[in-house]
mmCIF file of C-alpha atoms in Angstrom:
data_model
loop_
_atom_site.group_PDB
_atom_site.id
_atom_site.type_symbol
_atom_site.label_atom_id
_atom_site.label_comp_id
_atom_site.label_asym_id
_atom_site.label_seq_id
_atom_site.Cartn_x
_atom_site.Cartn_y
_atom_site.Cartn_z
ATOM 1 C CA MET E 1 0.000 0.000 0.000
ATOM 2 C CA ILE E 2 1.024 3.577 -0.660
ATOM 3 C CA HIS E 3 -0.502 6.400 1.383
ATOM 4 C CA ASP E 4 0.665 9.860 0.300
ATOM 5 C CA THR E 5 -0.364 13.194 -1.210
ATOM 6 C CA LEU E 6 -0.461 14.210 -4.845
ATOM 7 C CA ALA E 7 2.233 16.804 -4.024
ATOM 8 C CA HIS E 8 4.688 13.870 -4.045
ATOM 9 C CA LEU E 9 3.532 12.431 -7.367
ATOM 10 C CA ASN E 10 7.039 12.347 -8.888
ATOM 11 C CA ARG E 11 8.255 9.930 -6.194
ATOM 12 C CA TYR E 12 6.321 7.165 -7.920
ATOM 13 C CA GLU E 13 7.835 7.419 -11.414
ATOM 14 C CA GLY E 14 8.766 3.918 -12.495
ATOM 15 C CA ILE E 15 6.694 2.063 -9.901
ATOM 16 C CA HIS E 16 4.041 0.866 -12.413
ATOM 17 C CA PRO E 17 3.057 2.608 -15.671
ATOM 18 C CA GLY E 18 -0.663 2.314 -14.977
ATOM 19 C CA VAL E 19 -0.356 3.609 -11.430
ATOM 20 C CA MET E 20 1.438 6.680 -12.788
ATOM 21 C CA GLN E 21 -1.320 7.173 -15.393
ATOM 22 C CA GLY E 22 -3.874 7.001 -12.604
ATOM 23 C CA LEU E 23 -2.014 9.399 -10.313
ATOM 24 C CA ARG E 24 -1.529 11.892 -13.149
ATOM 25 C CA PHE E 25 -5.248 11.653 -13.918
ATOM 26 C CA LEU E 26 -6.002 12.550 -10.292
ATOM 27 C CA ALA E 27 -3.529 15.438 -10.276
ATOM 28 C CA GLU E 28 -4.573 16.926 -13.638
ATOM 29 C CA THR E 29 -8.368 16.488 -13.711
ATOM 30 C CA ASP E 30 -10.934 19.148 -12.814
ATOM 31 C CA PHE E 31 -13.507 16.880 -11.202
ATOM 32 C CA SER E 32 -16.050 19.699 -10.950
ATOM 33 C CA THR E 33 -16.604 19.242 -14.697
ATOM 34 C CA LEU E 34 -17.222 15.480 -14.513
ATOM 35 C CA PRO E 35 -20.400 13.720 -13.427
ATOM 36 C CA ASP E 36 -20.375 10.553 -11.340
ATOM 37 C CA GLY E 37 -19.693 7.457 -13.431
ATOM 38 C CA ARG E 38 -16.916 5.721 -15.290
ATOM 39 C CA VAL E 39 -14.108 7.582 -17.056
ATOM 40 C CA ASP E 40 -11.864 5.642 -19.417
ATOM 41 C CA ILE E 41 -8.210 6.606 -19.089
ATOM 42 C CA ASP E 42 -6.696 3.669 -21.019
ATOM 43 C CA GLY E 43 -9.641 1.361 -21.748
ATOM 44 C CA GLN E 44 -9.790 -1.684 -19.462
ATOM 45 C CA ASN E 45 -6.161 -1.102 -18.449
ATOM 46 C CA VAL E 46 -6.786 2.074 -16.433
ATOM 47 C CA PHE E 47 -10.185 3.596 -15.713
ATOM 48 C CA ALA E 48 -11.823 5.631 -12.978
ATOM 49 C CA ASN E 49 -15.129 5.355 -11.173
ATOM 50 C CA ILE E 50 -16.346 8.689 -9.786
ATOM 51 C CA MET E 51 -19.021 8.399 -7.112
ATOM 52 C CA THR E 52 -20.865 10.233 -4.384
ATOM 53 C CA VAL E 53 -21.338 8.022 -1.316
ATOM 54 C CA ASP E 54 -22.148 8.232 2.363
ATOM 55 C CA THR E 55 -19.467 7.121 4.800
ATOM 56 C CA LYS E 56 -20.525 4.772 7.581
ATOM 57 C CA PRO E 57 -19.415 4.199 11.167
ATOM 58 C CA ALA E 58 -17.701 0.891 10.319
ATOM 59 C CA ASN E 59 -16.919 -1.516 7.490
ATOM 60 C CA ASP E 60 -16.337 -5.003 8.877
ATOM 61 C CA THR E 61 -16.024 -6.749 5.513
ATOM 62 C CA PRO E 62 -12.713 -5.827 3.895
ATOM 63 C CA GLU E 63 -12.304 -6.459 0.195
ATOM 64 C CA ALA E 64 -9.409 -7.398 -2.053
ATOM 65 C CA HIS E 65 -8.872 -7.634 -5.787
ATOM 66 C CA ARG E 66 -6.700 -9.964 -7.841
ATOM 67 C CA ARG E 67 -6.591 -8.330 -11.295
ATOM 68 C CA TYR E 68 -6.709 -4.637 -10.398
ATOM 69 C CA ILE E 69 -4.875 -2.153 -8.203
ATOM 70 C CA ASP E 70 -7.124 0.478 -6.575
ATOM 71 C CA ILE E 71 -6.122 4.119 -6.238
ATOM 72 C CA GLN E 72 -8.623 5.724 -3.880
ATOM 73 C CA PHE E 73 -8.874 9.524 -3.717
ATOM 74 C CA LEU E 74 -11.439 11.890 -2.192
ATOM 75 C CA ILE E 75 -12.593 14.833 -4.318
ATOM 76 C CA SER E 76 -14.446 16.243 -1.320
ATOM 77 C CA GLY E 77 -14.645 15.148 2.285
ATOM 78 C CA GLN E 78 -12.577 12.585 4.157
ATOM 79 C CA GLU E 79 -12.859 8.895 4.893
ATOM 80 C CA LYS E 80 -10.909 6.195 6.609
ATOM 81 C CA ILE E 81 -9.816 3.081 4.804
ATOM 82 C CA ALA E 82 -8.887 0.198 7.050
ATOM 83 C CA VAL E 83 -6.027 -1.806 5.510
ATOM 84 C CA GLY E 84 -4.220 -5.043 6.246
ATOM 85 C CA PRO E 85 -2.257 -7.769 4.494
ATOM 86 C CA LEU E 86 -4.454 -10.228 2.648
ATOM 87 C CA GLU E 87 -2.678 -13.187 4.261
ATOM 88 C CA ALA E 88 -3.755 -11.894 7.689
ATOM 89 C CA MET E 89 -7.466 -12.132 6.870
ATOM 90 C CA ALA E 90 -9.190 -14.717 9.054
ATOM 91 C CA GLU E 91 -11.679 -15.958 6.482
ATOM 92 C CA GLU E 92 -13.130 -15.335 3.044
ATOM 93 C CA VAL E 93 -16.838 -14.593 3.379
ATOM 94 C CA GLU E 94 -17.842 -13.924 -0.231
ATOM 95 C CA ALA E 95 -16.287 -14.191 -3.678
ATOM 96 C CA ARG E 96 -17.353 -12.325 -6.819
ATOM 97 C CA PRO E 97 -14.631 -13.278 -9.304
ATOM 98 C CA GLN E 98 -16.535 -11.774 -12.272
ATOM 99 C CA GLY E 99 -16.272 -8.377 -10.528
ATOM 100 C CA ASP E 100 -12.698 -8.988 -9.284
ATOM 101 C CA ILE E 101 -13.735 -8.644 -5.644
ATOM 102 C CA TRP E 102 -13.428 -10.945 -2.647
ATOM 103 C CA PHE E 103 -14.681 -10.117 0.865
ATOM 104 C CA TYR E 104 -13.061 -11.168 4.132
ATOM 105 C CA HIS E 105 -13.039 -10.837 7.889
ATOM 106 C CA GLY E 106 -9.828 -9.862 9.615
ATOM 107 C CA ASP E 107 -7.874 -7.252 11.537
ATOM 108 C CA LEU E 108 -7.050 -3.957 9.834
ATOM 109 C CA ASP E 109 -5.458 -0.596 10.637
ATOM 110 C CA PRO E 110 -7.059 2.689 9.479
ATOM 111 C CA VAL E 111 -5.566 5.400 7.271
ATOM 112 C CA THR E 112 -7.347 8.620 6.328
ATOM 113 C CA ILE E 113 -7.703 9.913 2.790
ATOM 114 C CA GLY E 114 -8.964 13.323 1.695
ATOM 115 C CA ASN E 115 -7.341 16.757 1.547
ATOM 116 C CA GLY E 116 -5.094 15.596 -1.322
ATOM 117 C CA ARG E 117 -4.159 12.250 0.265
ATOM 118 C CA PHE E 118 -4.654 9.037 -1.674
ATOM 119 C CA ALA E 119 -4.155 5.322 -1.103
ATOM 120 C CA VAL E 120 -2.803 2.850 -3.663
ATOM 121 C CA LEU E 121 -4.008 -0.620 -2.759
ATOM 122 C CA PHE E 122 -2.329 -3.568 -4.444
ATOM 123 C CA PRO E 123 -3.798 -7.090 -4.813
ATOM 124 C CA GLY E 124 -2.148 -8.128 -1.525
ATOM 125 C CA ASP E 125 -3.872 -5.315 0.400
ATOM 126 C CA ALA E 126 -7.224 -6.111 1.986
ATOM 127 C CA HIS E 127 -9.090 -2.851 2.489
ATOM 128 C CA ALA E 128 -12.352 -1.611 3.971
ATOM 129 C CA PRO E 129 -13.176 1.831 2.509
ATOM 130 C CA GLY E 130 -15.949 4.257 3.297
ATOM 131 C CA ILE E 131 -15.479 4.572 7.048
ATOM 132 C CA ALA E 132 -16.532 7.893 8.554
ATOM 133 C CA VAL E 133 -14.044 10.325 10.037
ATOM 134 C CA GLY E 134 -16.138 11.434 13.005
ATOM 135 C CA ALA E 135 -19.815 11.451 12.024
ATOM 136 C CA PRO E 136 -20.991 9.799 8.768
ATOM 137 C CA ALA E 137 -20.989 12.255 5.868
ATOM 138 C CA THR E 138 -21.458 12.431 2.116
ATOM 139 C CA VAL E 139 -18.182 12.359 0.175
ATOM 140 C CA ARG E 140 -17.271 12.467 -3.482
ATOM 141 C CA LYS E 141 -14.517 10.074 -4.424
ATOM 142 C CA VAL E 142 -12.624 8.519 -7.290
ATOM 143 C CA VAL E 143 -11.457 4.932 -7.452
ATOM 144 C CA VAL E 144 -8.944 4.450 -10.258
ATOM 145 C CA LYS E 145 -8.659 0.813 -11.321
ATOM 146 C CA VAL E 146 -5.265 -0.209 -12.743
ATOM 147 C CA LEU E 147 -4.608 -3.584 -14.339
ATOM 148 C CA ALA E 148 -2.032 -5.136 -11.997
ATOM 149 C CA ASP E 149 -0.285 -7.359 -14.563
ATOM 150 C CA TRP E 150 0.752 -4.785 -17.186
ATOM 151 C CA ASN E 151 1.681 -7.654 -19.558
ATOM 152 C CA GLU E 152 -2.061 -8.483 -19.861
ATOM 153 C CA ARG E 153 -3.097 -5.013 -21.047
ATOM 154 C CA THR E 154 -5.201 -4.669 -24.163
#
């Protein structure tokens, strides 16, 4: 996992071409001009989902992905994402392979995103997003999906 601000974007040159595409998209896009929904950055290789959601007091079902890396970024508001290593999850509770998402139970540690901070979550990172910072609130966020195995890109 990477937890940082967009002010440090250049630190990640060379880490993964798709992650850099996603971070540049976040840094260069005026989200006030875009409605909620999907934005193609590089087809199925890199795309963004913009959404308005309500945070909640807790998220006790962390998720993980196998094909895609998540870059989570708040356009407005703040939220906590609880994160932990996938191998530390106690049990798998649901699998949706067609949507590249598996749900688990297990111990996690929270990080806060918003105010320019983002989180890059790799396939080995179980994560529970959407947790309120203080009281539940409406936030606008972007989840950039990056194909993890760049050799599979179309």
